[in-house]
PDB file of C-alpha atoms in Angstrom:
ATOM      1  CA  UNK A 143      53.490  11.878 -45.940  1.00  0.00           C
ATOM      2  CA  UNK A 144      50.735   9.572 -47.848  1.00  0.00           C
ATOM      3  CA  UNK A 145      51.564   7.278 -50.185  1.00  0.00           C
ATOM      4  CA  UNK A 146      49.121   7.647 -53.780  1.00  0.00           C
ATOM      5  CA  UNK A 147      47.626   4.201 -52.929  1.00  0.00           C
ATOM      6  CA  UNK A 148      45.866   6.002 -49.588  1.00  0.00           C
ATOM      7  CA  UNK A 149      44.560   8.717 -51.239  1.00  0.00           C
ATOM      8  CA  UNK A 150      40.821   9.077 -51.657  1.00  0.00           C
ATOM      9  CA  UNK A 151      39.509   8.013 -55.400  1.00  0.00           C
ATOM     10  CA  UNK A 152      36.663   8.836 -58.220  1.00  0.00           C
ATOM     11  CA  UNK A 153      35.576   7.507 -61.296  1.00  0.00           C
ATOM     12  CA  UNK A 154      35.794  10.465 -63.869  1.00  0.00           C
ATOM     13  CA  UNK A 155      32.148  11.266 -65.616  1.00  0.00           C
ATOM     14  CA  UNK A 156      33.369  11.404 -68.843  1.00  0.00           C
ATOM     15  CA  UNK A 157      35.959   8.809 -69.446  1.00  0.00           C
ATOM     16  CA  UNK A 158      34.999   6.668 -66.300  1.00  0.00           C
ATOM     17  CA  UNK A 159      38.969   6.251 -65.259  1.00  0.00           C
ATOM     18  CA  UNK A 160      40.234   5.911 -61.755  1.00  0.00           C
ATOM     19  CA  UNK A 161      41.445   9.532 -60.740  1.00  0.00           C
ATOM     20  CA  UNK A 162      43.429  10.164 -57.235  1.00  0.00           C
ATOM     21  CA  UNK A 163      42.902  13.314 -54.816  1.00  0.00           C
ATOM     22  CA  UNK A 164      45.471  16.443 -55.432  1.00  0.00           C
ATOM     23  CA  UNK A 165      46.000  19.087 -52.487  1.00  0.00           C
ATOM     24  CA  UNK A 166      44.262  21.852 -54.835  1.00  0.00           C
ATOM     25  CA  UNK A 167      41.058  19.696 -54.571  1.00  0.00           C
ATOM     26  CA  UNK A 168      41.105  20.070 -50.745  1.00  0.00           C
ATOM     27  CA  UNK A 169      38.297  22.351 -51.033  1.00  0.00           C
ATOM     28  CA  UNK A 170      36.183  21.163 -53.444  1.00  0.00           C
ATOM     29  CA  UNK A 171      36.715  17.663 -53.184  1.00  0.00           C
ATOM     30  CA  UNK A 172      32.757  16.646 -53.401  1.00  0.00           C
ATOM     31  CA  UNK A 173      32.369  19.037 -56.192  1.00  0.00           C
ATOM     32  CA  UNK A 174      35.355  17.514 -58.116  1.00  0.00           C
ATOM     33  CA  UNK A 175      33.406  15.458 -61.658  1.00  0.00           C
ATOM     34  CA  UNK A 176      36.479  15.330 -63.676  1.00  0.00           C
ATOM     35  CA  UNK A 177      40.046  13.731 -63.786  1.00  0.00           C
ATOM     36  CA  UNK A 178      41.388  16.522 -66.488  1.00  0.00           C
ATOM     37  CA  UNK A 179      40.293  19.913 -67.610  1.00  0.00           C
ATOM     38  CA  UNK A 180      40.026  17.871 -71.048  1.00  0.00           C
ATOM     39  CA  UNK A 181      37.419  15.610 -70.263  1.00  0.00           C
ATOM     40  CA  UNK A 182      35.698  18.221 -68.561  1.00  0.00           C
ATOM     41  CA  UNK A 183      35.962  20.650 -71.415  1.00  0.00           C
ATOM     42  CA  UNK A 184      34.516  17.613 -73.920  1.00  0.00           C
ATOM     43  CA  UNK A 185      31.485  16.540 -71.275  1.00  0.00           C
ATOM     44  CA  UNK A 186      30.213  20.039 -72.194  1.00  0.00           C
ATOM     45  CA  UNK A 187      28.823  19.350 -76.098  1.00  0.00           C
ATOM     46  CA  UNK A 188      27.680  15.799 -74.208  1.00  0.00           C
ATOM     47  CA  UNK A 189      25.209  17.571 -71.940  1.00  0.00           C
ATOM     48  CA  UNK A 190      23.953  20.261 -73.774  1.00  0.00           C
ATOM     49  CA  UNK A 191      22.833  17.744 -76.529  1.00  0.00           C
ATOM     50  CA  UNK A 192      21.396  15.559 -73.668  1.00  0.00           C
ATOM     51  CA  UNK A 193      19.568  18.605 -72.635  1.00  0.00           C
ATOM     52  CA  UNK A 194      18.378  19.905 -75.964  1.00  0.00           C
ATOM     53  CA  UNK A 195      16.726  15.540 -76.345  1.00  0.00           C
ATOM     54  CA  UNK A 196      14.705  15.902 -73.097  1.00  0.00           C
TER      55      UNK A 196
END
């Protein structure tokens, strides 16, 4: 067993907090952007206006 403090960790894009590895990211760990399906669900309107000013 792993202690939390040994587990891998991002910076979210969104809200740019510390977020820890979970066993359902096992798979998609280098895919994994976001700490919460919140701040990945608000990053959305962020983008799309990013895109629409290029």
């Amino acid at each position: 067993m792993r202690r939390k403090a040994d587990l891998p960790q991002k910076s979210c894009a969104h809200c740019n907090r510390p977020f820890s590895w979970r066993k359902k990211w096992t798979r998609c760990w280098n895919d994994v952007r976001y700490c919460s399906e919140r701040c990945r669900r608000s990053a959305k309107p962020f983008r799309r206006a990013k895109e629409a000013n290029a």
